[in-house]
């Protein structure tokens, strides 16, 4: 919006007249040409498919070129009774509920650790960020070996500390925690950078003033840092939530949904239903439910954080 | 007490750094050892866990020359796609961002809102219709299906628009009065001023595409055309896989992006920082 006003202000400064009208028309035409490629991609590959998805979700669409028939709300009704779909929702939420607080807290902790410029902080920042850059398939492959019961480093470390060893990934009760651990390892560094930017926006004199008033570090953290970081925290939590609920990449490589379907997430379910079992209508209806869930959660979170900001 | 806290802080920081890096170091070390050795020294914590006893490049040789799992070819495929997408994203989105930041046209706020609203649509929701669209276009099993639909980056438009907005309007108006066309103003004034932002967007796009998994898995079915991530994933899920070979392939596929990141770290981090601003 700012820019609009800015260029309008520039326009009023220019001499008005016949020449100006032609120039404005030329500028308008040019502007549309500049927006056109992006707009075309937006309409063809985002909005049109979105409308299509809505239509397909009411169809019994089995295979490419196969028969399509309108089935009304059947897909949605069946999904709400489908134990596999409900299970996949549960798994996605399990991942999200653990990862959102734990990863955000770790990311904030890392940001606090490296915030003050000191020797080697740059090096530590780079080290903490490296897992973000490593690709999903590579990270998951390496972690698969690290989790290995007999040979993995993780169990060696546990043994060295005289803790019980476990084969994370082949036990349905713990497999999700193997994914959670990898998810946090790979994700915390990204949000550390966002928290770092937020921390650097807090005026330093607030801390000095409070120190004069006798506040200790812990009081400073809860009275100054956290409240002033509210916007950043909101952003981190909302983005983490959306990403967590859409989890799929790590699952594909690390467990392939197993053991016993205990790590099948919603997106994994959508992929399996649509492209393995070729029930595209059913899979798309599941995708729409996912969309609705993500949308509602984001809106609720935005409301909550805004209310806190007012307070 | 102060030196004690400082030492404690450094100890914690070092421990976390070790956790962050150990998997990568272990991967590289593993790629340099024969298969039999990979798990041999892994039954207790010792130096041998990270230092190969009989260092060998055989894994790399096999990964590069083996016709059955041509990892080098997958890396080449991924490079072609990631570079094409990055180039296309830079052109398409810088043009749109320029129009939104500096040009006047009717309906600008509405069109901009339309773009921003696309941010709430997860790509996972449109998987099936996009797949059907690729089928109708005859793009299945071709790189066009990976490249063209990826040309839009709403985040990129957002990022570049902010950057372009800071270029003083007077300079552009002056050039226009001197008779420069809009395209000329864009190419010779706006773009050169936005090189850092372009590097940021280019880097993020490239890394994102290097990492893409689900979409290639769906639209490509010719094994020879596959992307490196899908290839690594499918080989690592085979029973009795030769893990040291997979570690070699993983190392080869990680090296370029790690190098790219280490050199251009500043731009990448700036990009993330700016993405936090929109929150």
Short mmCIF file of N, CA and C in Angstrom, two decimals, chain A residues 1 3-4 7 10-11 14 20 23-24 27-28 30-35 37-39 41-42 44-50 52-53 56 64 68 110 113-114 118-119 124-131 133-138 141-146 151 153 156-157 159-160 185 190 193-194 197 217 231 235 246 252-253 267 271 274-275 280 284 287-288 291 295, chain B residues 2 9-10 13-14 16-17 19-21 23-24 26-27 39 42-45 92 95-96 98-99 101 103-106 111 114-115 117-118 120-122 124-126 128-135 139 148-149 152 161 165 173 177 182-183 186 211 213-214 217-218 229 232-233 236-237 243 246-247 250 253-254 257 261-262 265 268-269 272-273 275-279:
data_model
loop_
_atom_site.label_atom_id
_atom_site.label_comp_id
_atom_site.label_asym_id
_atom_site.label_seq_id
_atom_site.Cartn_x
_atom_site.Cartn_y
_atom_site.Cartn_z
N UNK A 1 0.83 -1.19 0.00
CA UNK A 1 0.00 0.00 0.00
C UNK A 1 0.87 1.25 0.00
N UNK A 3 3.66 1.75 -1.33
CA UNK A 3 4.24 2.03 -2.64
C UNK A 3 3.21 2.70 -3.53
N UNK A 4 1.95 2.23 -3.42
CA UNK A 4 0.91 2.79 -4.26
C UNK A 4 0.84 4.29 -4.03
N UNK A 7 3.93 6.12 -5.48
CA UNK A 7 3.96 6.40 -6.92
C UNK A 7 2.86 7.38 -7.29
N UNK A 10 4.30 10.69 -6.67
CA UNK A 10 5.21 11.03 -7.76
C UNK A 10 4.43 11.50 -8.97
N UNK A 11 3.28 10.87 -9.19
CA UNK A 11 2.49 11.20 -10.37
C UNK A 11 1.94 12.62 -10.28
N UNK A 14 4.22 15.40 -11.36
CA UNK A 14 4.52 15.56 -12.78
C UNK A 14 3.52 16.52 -13.41
N UNK A 20 0.63 13.23 -20.32
CA UNK A 20 0.59 12.41 -19.12
C UNK A 20 -0.40 11.26 -19.27
N UNK A 23 1.07 8.57 -21.29
CA UNK A 23 2.15 7.89 -20.55
C UNK A 23 1.55 6.92 -19.54
N UNK A 24 0.47 7.38 -18.88
CA UNK A 24 -0.16 6.52 -17.87
C UNK A 24 -0.74 5.29 -18.53
N UNK A 27 2.01 3.00 -19.27
CA UNK A 27 2.50 2.37 -18.05
C UNK A 27 1.55 1.24 -17.62
N UNK A 28 0.25 1.51 -17.72
CA UNK A 28 -0.74 0.48 -17.36
C UNK A 28 -0.56 -0.77 -18.20
N UNK A 30 2.09 -1.70 -19.86
CA UNK A 30 3.35 -2.36 -19.52
C UNK A 30 3.19 -3.17 -18.24
N UNK A 31 2.52 -2.56 -17.25
CA UNK A 31 2.36 -3.23 -15.96
C UNK A 31 1.67 -4.58 -16.12
N UNK A 32 0.62 -4.61 -16.96
CA UNK A 32 -0.08 -5.88 -17.16
C UNK A 32 0.82 -6.91 -17.81
N UNK A 33 1.64 -6.47 -18.76
CA UNK A 33 2.58 -7.41 -19.39
C UNK A 33 3.56 -7.97 -18.36
N UNK A 34 3.97 -7.12 -17.41
CA UNK A 34 4.93 -7.57 -16.40
C UNK A 34 4.30 -8.57 -15.43
N UNK A 35 3.00 -8.37 -15.15
CA UNK A 35 2.34 -9.27 -14.19
C UNK A 35 1.89 -10.55 -14.87
N UNK A 37 2.98 -13.13 -16.84
CA UNK A 37 3.53 -14.50 -16.68
C UNK A 37 3.21 -15.10 -15.31
N UNK A 38 3.43 -14.31 -14.26
CA UNK A 38 3.15 -14.81 -12.92
C UNK A 38 1.67 -15.09 -12.75
N UNK A 39 0.84 -14.18 -13.28
CA UNK A 39 -0.60 -14.35 -13.15
C UNK A 39 -1.07 -15.60 -13.87
N UNK A 41 0.63 -18.37 -14.43
CA UNK A 41 0.99 -19.55 -13.63
C UNK A 41 0.05 -19.68 -12.43
N UNK A 42 -0.25 -18.53 -11.81
CA UNK A 42 -1.15 -18.53 -10.64
C UNK A 42 -2.52 -19.09 -11.01
N UNK A 44 -3.42 -20.90 -13.79
CA UNK A 44 -3.44 -22.24 -14.39
C UNK A 44 -3.03 -23.33 -13.39
N UNK A 45 -2.02 -23.04 -12.54
CA UNK A 45 -1.48 -24.12 -11.70
C UNK A 45 -1.83 -23.99 -10.22
N UNK A 46 -2.54 -22.93 -9.85
CA UNK A 46 -2.97 -22.83 -8.45
C UNK A 46 -4.49 -22.72 -8.35
N UNK A 47 -5.08 -21.68 -8.96
CA UNK A 47 -6.52 -21.46 -8.77
C UNK A 47 -7.38 -22.46 -9.54
N UNK A 48 -7.03 -22.69 -10.80
CA UNK A 48 -7.82 -23.67 -11.56
C UNK A 48 -7.76 -25.05 -10.90
N UNK A 49 -6.57 -25.56 -10.53
CA UNK A 49 -6.53 -26.85 -9.83
C UNK A 49 -7.30 -26.84 -8.50
N UNK A 50 -7.31 -25.70 -7.84
CA UNK A 50 -8.03 -25.61 -6.57
C UNK A 50 -9.53 -25.82 -6.82
N UNK A 52 -10.81 -27.30 -9.47
CA UNK A 52 -10.91 -28.69 -9.91
C UNK A 52 -10.93 -29.65 -8.72
N UNK A 53 -10.04 -29.38 -7.76
CA UNK A 53 -9.95 -30.26 -6.59
C UNK A 53 -11.29 -30.30 -5.87
N UNK A 56 -13.56 -32.48 -7.98
CA UNK A 56 -13.16 -33.90 -7.92
C UNK A 56 -13.52 -34.53 -6.57
N UNK A 64 -7.30 -42.44 -14.46
CA UNK A 64 -7.20 -41.53 -15.60
C UNK A 64 -8.10 -42.01 -16.73
N UNK A 68 -16.23 -41.24 -14.36
CA UNK A 68 -16.38 -40.31 -13.25
C UNK A 68 -17.86 -40.18 -12.95
N UNK A 110 18.49 -21.48 21.06
CA UNK A 110 19.67 -21.33 20.19
C UNK A 110 19.89 -19.87 19.84
N UNK A 113 21.39 -18.12 22.69
CA UNK A 113 22.79 -18.51 22.88
C UNK A 113 23.73 -17.75 21.96
N UNK A 114 23.31 -17.55 20.73
CA UNK A 114 24.24 -16.93 19.76
C UNK A 114 23.94 -15.46 19.52
N UNK A 118 30.12 -12.75 20.07
CA UNK A 118 31.32 -13.10 20.83
C UNK A 118 32.17 -13.95 19.91
N UNK A 119 33.28 -14.42 20.46
CA UNK A 119 34.14 -15.25 19.62
C UNK A 119 33.39 -16.50 19.18
N UNK A 124 29.21 -21.10 15.32
CA UNK A 124 28.13 -21.87 15.94
C UNK A 124 26.83 -21.72 15.14
N UNK A 125 26.55 -20.48 14.72
CA UNK A 125 25.33 -20.25 13.95
C UNK A 125 25.33 -21.12 12.69
N UNK A 126 26.46 -21.13 12.00
CA UNK A 126 26.57 -21.94 10.78
C UNK A 126 26.34 -23.42 11.11
N UNK A 127 26.97 -23.88 12.20
CA UNK A 127 26.82 -25.29 12.58
C UNK A 127 25.36 -25.63 12.86
N UNK A 128 24.65 -24.75 13.59
CA UNK A 128 23.26 -25.02 13.93
C UNK A 128 22.36 -25.00 12.69
N UNK A 129 22.84 -24.27 11.67
CA UNK A 129 21.98 -24.11 10.50
C UNK A 129 22.18 -25.21 9.46
N UNK A 130 23.33 -25.89 9.53
CA UNK A 130 23.64 -26.89 8.50
C UNK A 130 22.53 -27.95 8.31
N UNK A 131 21.92 -28.48 9.39
CA UNK A 131 20.86 -29.47 9.17
C UNK A 131 19.71 -28.97 8.29
N UNK A 133 19.99 -27.12 5.66
CA UNK A 133 20.38 -27.14 4.25
C UNK A 133 20.43 -28.57 3.69
N UNK A 134 20.76 -29.52 4.55
CA UNK A 134 20.84 -30.92 4.11
C UNK A 134 19.46 -31.37 3.63
N UNK A 135 19.42 -32.04 2.49
CA UNK A 135 18.12 -32.36 1.93
C UNK A 135 17.41 -33.46 2.73
N UNK A 136 16.09 -33.47 2.59
CA UNK A 136 15.25 -34.37 3.38
C UNK A 136 15.64 -35.83 3.19
N UNK A 137 15.80 -36.25 1.95
CA UNK A 137 16.07 -37.67 1.70
C UNK A 137 17.42 -38.07 2.29
N UNK A 138 18.43 -37.21 2.15
CA UNK A 138 19.75 -37.52 2.70
C UNK A 138 19.68 -37.59 4.22
N UNK A 141 17.90 -40.71 5.30
CA UNK A 141 18.71 -41.91 5.07
C UNK A 141 19.77 -42.06 6.16
N UNK A 142 20.46 -40.97 6.47
CA UNK A 142 21.51 -41.02 7.48
C UNK A 142 20.90 -41.35 8.85
N UNK A 143 19.75 -40.76 9.16
CA UNK A 143 19.13 -41.03 10.46
C UNK A 143 18.63 -42.47 10.57
N UNK A 144 18.23 -43.01 9.44
CA UNK A 144 17.80 -44.41 9.45
C UNK A 144 18.95 -45.29 9.95
N UNK A 145 20.16 -44.97 9.51
CA UNK A 145 21.34 -45.73 9.95
C UNK A 145 21.70 -45.39 11.40
N UNK A 146 21.52 -44.13 11.76
CA UNK A 146 21.84 -43.73 13.13
C UNK A 146 20.90 -44.42 14.12
N UNK A 151 23.83 -51.22 15.10
CA UNK A 151 25.01 -50.48 14.64
C UNK A 151 24.90 -48.97 14.79
N UNK A 153 24.62 -45.02 15.81
CA UNK A 153 25.33 -44.21 16.81
C UNK A 153 24.44 -43.93 18.01
N UNK A 156 24.54 -46.58 20.52
CA UNK A 156 25.87 -46.58 21.14
C UNK A 156 25.95 -45.53 22.23
N UNK A 157 25.44 -44.35 21.90
CA UNK A 157 25.48 -43.27 22.89
C UNK A 157 24.63 -43.65 24.10
N UNK A 159 23.96 -46.63 25.14
CA UNK A 159 24.65 -47.69 25.88
C UNK A 159 25.77 -47.10 26.73
N UNK A 160 26.51 -46.18 26.14
CA UNK A 160 27.62 -45.55 26.85
C UNK A 160 27.11 -44.83 28.10
N UNK A 185 15.68 -31.89 14.63
CA UNK A 185 17.09 -31.73 14.25
C UNK A 185 17.19 -30.88 12.98
N UNK A 190 16.32 -23.25 11.27
CA UNK A 190 15.59 -22.28 10.45
C UNK A 190 14.90 -21.24 11.33
N UNK A 193 16.98 -18.59 13.21
CA UNK A 193 17.30 -17.36 12.48
C UNK A 193 16.17 -16.34 12.59
N UNK A 194 14.93 -16.83 12.53
CA UNK A 194 13.80 -15.91 12.65
C UNK A 194 13.73 -15.30 14.05
N UNK A 197 16.36 -12.60 14.42
CA UNK A 197 15.94 -11.32 13.84
C UNK A 197 15.00 -10.60 14.80
N UNK A 217 18.16 -11.52 35.18
CA UNK A 217 18.06 -12.06 33.82
C UNK A 217 16.72 -12.74 33.55
N UNK A 231 5.17 -11.09 18.20
CA UNK A 231 4.90 -11.19 16.76
C UNK A 231 5.75 -12.29 16.11
N UNK A 235 4.56 -15.84 14.39
CA UNK A 235 4.96 -16.28 13.05
C UNK A 235 5.56 -17.68 13.10
N UNK A 246 1.42 -30.74 7.56
CA UNK A 246 1.63 -31.21 6.19
C UNK A 246 2.81 -32.15 6.06
N UNK A 252 8.20 -40.52 4.17
CA UNK A 252 8.43 -41.34 2.98
C UNK A 252 9.76 -42.08 3.07
N UNK A 253 10.80 -41.39 3.48
CA UNK A 253 12.13 -42.00 3.44
C UNK A 253 12.43 -42.80 4.71
N UNK A 267 -0.79 -36.27 4.65
CA UNK A 267 -0.31 -36.12 3.27
C UNK A 267 0.11 -37.49 2.71
N UNK A 271 -1.45 -39.14 -0.64
CA UNK A 271 -0.62 -39.68 -1.74
C UNK A 271 -0.97 -41.14 -1.99
N UNK A 274 -4.51 -41.47 -3.51
CA UNK A 274 -4.67 -40.92 -4.86
C UNK A 274 -3.80 -41.62 -5.88
N UNK A 275 -2.56 -41.93 -5.51
CA UNK A 275 -1.62 -42.37 -6.54
C UNK A 275 -1.21 -43.84 -6.43
N UNK A 280 -8.74 -41.12 -6.78
CA UNK A 280 -8.39 -39.71 -6.78
C UNK A 280 -9.45 -38.83 -6.14
N UNK A 284 -8.60 -36.60 -2.89
CA UNK A 284 -8.74 -35.16 -2.96
C UNK A 284 -9.68 -34.63 -1.88
N UNK A 287 -7.64 -34.29 0.98
CA UNK A 287 -6.81 -33.10 0.85
C UNK A 287 -7.59 -31.84 1.24
N UNK A 288 -8.88 -31.82 0.87
CA UNK A 288 -9.70 -30.65 1.22
C UNK A 288 -9.94 -30.55 2.71
N UNK A 291 -6.88 -29.05 4.06
CA UNK A 291 -6.87 -27.62 3.79
C UNK A 291 -7.72 -26.87 4.82
N UNK A 295 -6.37 -24.17 7.56
CA UNK A 295 -6.91 -22.82 7.53
C UNK A 295 -7.48 -22.43 8.88
N UNK B 2 30.89 -15.61 37.15
CA UNK B 2 30.77 -15.23 35.73
C UNK B 2 31.54 -16.15 34.78
N UNK B 9 28.11 -21.99 29.14
CA UNK B 9 27.44 -21.60 27.91
C UNK B 9 28.17 -22.18 26.70
N UNK B 10 29.51 -22.06 26.72
CA UNK B 10 30.28 -22.59 25.60
C UNK B 10 30.17 -24.10 25.51
N UNK B 13 26.83 -24.82 23.96
CA UNK B 13 26.86 -24.48 22.54
C UNK B 13 27.64 -25.53 21.74
N UNK B 14 28.76 -25.98 22.31
CA UNK B 14 29.56 -26.97 21.60
C UNK B 14 28.81 -28.29 21.49
N UNK B 16 25.61 -28.81 21.37
CA UNK B 16 24.57 -28.71 20.34
C UNK B 16 25.19 -28.72 18.94
N UNK B 17 26.33 -28.03 18.81
CA UNK B 17 27.00 -28.01 17.50
C UNK B 17 27.40 -29.43 17.10
N UNK B 19 25.90 -32.24 18.01
CA UNK B 19 24.69 -32.95 17.60
C UNK B 19 24.27 -32.53 16.18
N UNK B 20 24.44 -31.23 15.87
CA UNK B 20 24.04 -30.75 14.54
C UNK B 20 24.91 -31.35 13.45
N UNK B 21 26.18 -31.55 13.75
CA UNK B 21 27.11 -31.88 12.67
C UNK B 21 27.46 -33.36 12.59
N UNK B 23 25.86 -36.21 12.41
CA UNK B 23 25.31 -37.06 11.33
C UNK B 23 25.97 -36.82 9.98
N UNK B 24 26.32 -35.55 9.70
CA UNK B 24 26.94 -35.22 8.42
C UNK B 24 28.36 -35.79 8.36
N UNK B 26 29.53 -38.27 10.07
CA UNK B 26 29.42 -39.73 10.01
C UNK B 26 29.10 -40.19 8.59
N UNK B 27 28.25 -39.42 7.91
CA UNK B 27 27.90 -39.75 6.53
C UNK B 27 29.14 -39.70 5.63
N UNK B 39 29.86 -50.98 9.68
CA UNK B 39 29.21 -51.28 10.96
C UNK B 39 30.13 -51.99 11.94
N UNK B 42 31.15 -50.00 15.01
CA UNK B 42 30.05 -49.20 15.50
C UNK B 42 29.46 -49.72 16.79
N UNK B 43 30.09 -50.76 17.38
CA UNK B 43 29.47 -51.34 18.57
C UNK B 43 29.84 -50.59 19.85
N UNK B 44 30.78 -49.67 19.77
CA UNK B 44 31.06 -48.84 20.94
C UNK B 44 31.49 -47.47 20.46
N UNK B 45 31.50 -46.52 21.38
CA UNK B 45 31.90 -45.18 20.98
C UNK B 45 33.41 -45.09 20.97
N UNK B 92 10.24 -14.41 -13.85
CA UNK B 92 8.79 -14.24 -13.73
C UNK B 92 8.41 -13.39 -12.51
N UNK B 95 9.60 -9.61 -12.44
CA UNK B 95 8.74 -8.78 -13.29
C UNK B 95 7.46 -8.38 -12.54
N UNK B 96 6.82 -9.38 -11.95
CA UNK B 96 5.58 -9.10 -11.24
C UNK B 96 5.83 -8.17 -10.06
N UNK B 98 8.12 -5.97 -9.71
CA UNK B 98 8.38 -4.62 -10.21
C UNK B 98 7.06 -3.90 -10.50
N UNK B 99 6.15 -4.60 -11.15
CA UNK B 99 4.86 -3.99 -11.45
C UNK B 99 4.13 -3.60 -10.17
N UNK B 101 5.46 -2.96 -7.25
CA UNK B 101 6.17 -1.96 -6.45
C UNK B 101 6.19 -0.60 -7.12
N UNK B 103 4.79 0.32 -10.66
CA UNK B 103 3.95 0.73 -11.78
C UNK B 103 2.52 0.97 -11.31
N UNK B 104 1.83 1.86 -12.04
CA UNK B 104 0.43 2.14 -11.70
C UNK B 104 -0.46 1.39 -12.67
N UNK B 105 -1.38 0.64 -12.14
CA UNK B 105 -2.41 0.05 -13.03
C UNK B 105 -3.68 -0.22 -12.25
N UNK B 106 -4.78 -0.22 -12.98
CA UNK B 106 -6.09 -0.41 -12.34
C UNK B 106 -6.17 -1.80 -11.74
N UNK B 111 -5.34 -7.57 -7.57
CA UNK B 111 -4.46 -8.59 -8.15
C UNK B 111 -3.41 -9.01 -7.13
N UNK B 114 -4.87 -11.28 -4.67
CA UNK B 114 -5.06 -12.59 -5.29
C UNK B 114 -3.80 -13.43 -5.16
N UNK B 115 -2.66 -12.81 -5.44
CA UNK B 115 -1.38 -13.52 -5.30
C UNK B 115 -1.14 -13.94 -3.86
N UNK B 117 -3.23 -14.44 -1.52
CA UNK B 117 -4.16 -15.46 -1.04
C UNK B 117 -3.69 -16.86 -1.44
N UNK B 118 -2.87 -16.93 -2.49
CA UNK B 118 -2.38 -18.25 -2.92
C UNK B 118 -1.46 -18.86 -1.87
N UNK B 120 -2.05 -19.38 1.16
CA UNK B 120 -2.74 -20.28 2.09
C UNK B 120 -3.14 -21.60 1.44
N UNK B 121 -2.94 -21.72 0.12
CA UNK B 121 -3.30 -22.98 -0.54
C UNK B 121 -2.10 -23.92 -0.52
N UNK B 122 -2.17 -25.01 0.27
CA UNK B 122 -1.04 -25.93 0.29
C UNK B 122 -0.95 -26.70 -1.02
N UNK B 124 -0.18 -29.56 -1.49
CA UNK B 124 -0.66 -30.93 -1.30
C UNK B 124 -2.13 -31.06 -1.70
N UNK B 125 -2.89 -29.96 -1.59
CA UNK B 125 -4.32 -30.01 -1.89
C UNK B 125 -4.55 -30.14 -3.39
N UNK B 126 -3.64 -29.56 -4.19
CA UNK B 126 -3.86 -29.56 -5.63
C UNK B 126 -3.03 -30.63 -6.35
N UNK B 128 -3.67 -33.83 -7.03
CA UNK B 128 -4.41 -34.63 -8.01
C UNK B 128 -4.80 -33.81 -9.23
N UNK B 129 -5.47 -32.64 -9.05
CA UNK B 129 -5.80 -31.87 -10.26
C UNK B 129 -4.57 -31.45 -11.06
N UNK B 130 -3.48 -31.11 -10.38
CA UNK B 130 -2.27 -30.75 -11.13
C UNK B 130 -1.71 -31.94 -11.89
N UNK B 131 -1.82 -33.12 -11.29
CA UNK B 131 -1.39 -34.33 -11.99
C UNK B 131 -2.24 -34.54 -13.24
N UNK B 132 -3.56 -34.38 -13.10
CA UNK B 132 -4.46 -34.55 -14.25
C UNK B 132 -4.15 -33.50 -15.33
N UNK B 133 -3.82 -32.28 -14.88
CA UNK B 133 -3.48 -31.21 -15.80
C UNK B 133 -2.21 -31.57 -16.60
N UNK B 134 -1.20 -32.11 -15.90
CA UNK B 134 0.03 -32.54 -16.57
C UNK B 134 -0.29 -33.62 -17.59
N UNK B 135 -1.23 -34.50 -17.23
CA UNK B 135 -1.64 -35.56 -18.14
C UNK B 135 -2.28 -34.97 -19.40
N UNK B 139 2.51 -33.58 -20.37
CA UNK B 139 3.78 -33.26 -19.74
C UNK B 139 4.25 -34.34 -18.78
N UNK B 148 7.65 -25.78 -15.28
CA UNK B 148 6.68 -24.70 -15.53
C UNK B 148 5.77 -24.41 -14.32
N UNK B 149 5.14 -25.43 -13.70
CA UNK B 149 4.27 -25.11 -12.55
C UNK B 149 5.03 -24.52 -11.37
N UNK B 152 6.11 -19.90 -10.34
CA UNK B 152 5.57 -18.86 -9.46
C UNK B 152 6.12 -19.01 -8.05
N UNK B 161 9.30 -7.30 -3.99
CA UNK B 161 8.52 -6.07 -3.98
C UNK B 161 9.00 -5.13 -2.88
N UNK B 165 10.69 -1.52 -3.64
CA UNK B 165 10.01 -0.34 -3.11
C UNK B 165 10.99 0.68 -2.55
N UNK B 173 11.35 7.95 -12.40
CA UNK B 173 10.60 8.97 -13.13
C UNK B 173 11.53 9.76 -14.06
N UNK B 177 11.20 10.19 -18.03
CA UNK B 177 11.09 11.49 -18.72
C UNK B 177 12.16 11.60 -19.81
N UNK B 182 9.58 1.34 -20.05
CA UNK B 182 9.41 0.67 -18.76
C UNK B 182 10.34 -0.53 -18.66
N UNK B 183 10.44 -1.28 -19.74
CA UNK B 183 11.31 -2.45 -19.75
C UNK B 183 12.77 -2.05 -19.50
N UNK B 186 13.32 -1.16 -15.91
CA UNK B 186 13.37 -2.41 -15.13
C UNK B 186 14.73 -3.08 -15.27
N UNK B 211 15.73 -30.19 -3.13
CA UNK B 211 15.13 -31.01 -2.08
C UNK B 211 13.77 -31.59 -2.49
N UNK B 213 10.68 -33.65 -3.60
CA UNK B 213 10.54 -35.09 -3.52
C UNK B 213 9.18 -35.59 -4.03
N UNK B 214 8.10 -35.07 -3.43
CA UNK B 214 6.78 -35.62 -3.69
C UNK B 214 6.33 -35.44 -5.15
N UNK B 217 8.23 -37.56 -7.64
CA UNK B 217 7.82 -38.95 -7.41
C UNK B 217 6.52 -39.24 -8.16
N UNK B 218 5.63 -38.24 -8.22
CA UNK B 218 4.32 -38.44 -8.84
C UNK B 218 4.38 -38.32 -10.36
N UNK B 229 16.85 -36.91 -5.01
CA UNK B 229 16.23 -37.22 -3.71
C UNK B 229 15.40 -38.50 -3.80
N UNK B 232 17.80 -41.51 -4.06
CA UNK B 232 18.40 -41.89 -2.78
C UNK B 232 17.35 -42.57 -1.90
N UNK B 233 16.16 -42.00 -1.86
CA UNK B 233 15.11 -42.56 -1.02
C UNK B 233 14.76 -43.98 -1.46
N UNK B 236 17.53 -46.38 -0.56
CA UNK B 236 17.72 -46.63 0.86
C UNK B 236 16.57 -47.44 1.44
N UNK B 237 15.49 -47.64 0.68
CA UNK B 237 14.41 -48.46 1.23
C UNK B 237 14.49 -49.90 0.75
N UNK B 243 24.98 -49.85 1.97
CA UNK B 243 24.83 -48.52 2.59
C UNK B 243 25.99 -47.59 2.29
N UNK B 246 25.30 -45.75 -0.76
CA UNK B 246 24.28 -44.72 -0.59
C UNK B 246 24.86 -43.50 0.12
N UNK B 247 25.75 -43.78 1.09
CA UNK B 247 26.37 -42.65 1.78
C UNK B 247 27.24 -41.85 0.82
N UNK B 250 24.89 -39.82 -1.22
CA UNK B 250 24.36 -38.73 -0.39
C UNK B 250 25.40 -37.62 -0.23
N UNK B 253 25.66 -35.62 -3.37
CA UNK B 253 24.50 -34.75 -3.59
C UNK B 253 24.46 -33.62 -2.56
N UNK B 254 25.13 -33.81 -1.42
CA UNK B 254 25.11 -32.77 -0.40
C UNK B 254 26.21 -31.74 -0.62
N UNK B 257 25.33 -28.32 -2.49
CA UNK B 257 24.44 -27.38 -1.79
C UNK B 257 25.11 -26.85 -0.52
N UNK B 261 25.76 -23.01 0.14
CA UNK B 261 25.27 -22.37 1.35
C UNK B 261 26.40 -21.66 2.10
N UNK B 262 27.54 -22.33 2.24
CA UNK B 262 28.62 -21.74 3.02
C UNK B 262 29.11 -20.44 2.39
N UNK B 265 25.83 -17.89 2.53
CA UNK B 265 25.09 -17.94 3.78
C UNK B 265 24.35 -16.64 4.11
N UNK B 268 21.17 -16.09 2.26
CA UNK B 268 20.12 -17.05 2.64
C UNK B 268 19.49 -16.62 3.96
N UNK B 269 20.36 -16.26 4.91
CA UNK B 269 19.86 -15.89 6.23
C UNK B 269 19.07 -14.60 6.16
N UNK B 272 15.56 -15.48 5.02
CA UNK B 272 14.71 -16.01 6.09
C UNK B 272 14.28 -14.90 7.02
N UNK B 273 15.22 -14.02 7.33
CA UNK B 273 14.90 -12.92 8.23
C UNK B 273 13.77 -12.08 7.64
N UNK B 275 11.52 -13.11 5.57
CA UNK B 275 10.27 -13.87 5.56
C UNK B 275 9.60 -13.78 6.92
N UNK B 276 10.40 -13.56 7.99
CA UNK B 276 9.83 -13.41 9.31
C UNK B 276 9.12 -12.07 9.48
N UNK B 277 9.50 -11.11 8.66
CA UNK B 277 8.93 -9.77 8.78
C UNK B 277 7.45 -9.76 8.44
N UNK B 278 7.07 -10.66 7.53
CA UNK B 278 5.68 -10.61 7.06
C UNK B 278 4.70 -11.10 8.11
N UNK B 279 5.21 -11.77 9.15
CA UNK B 279 4.34 -12.39 10.15
C UNK B 279 3.50 -11.40 10.93
#
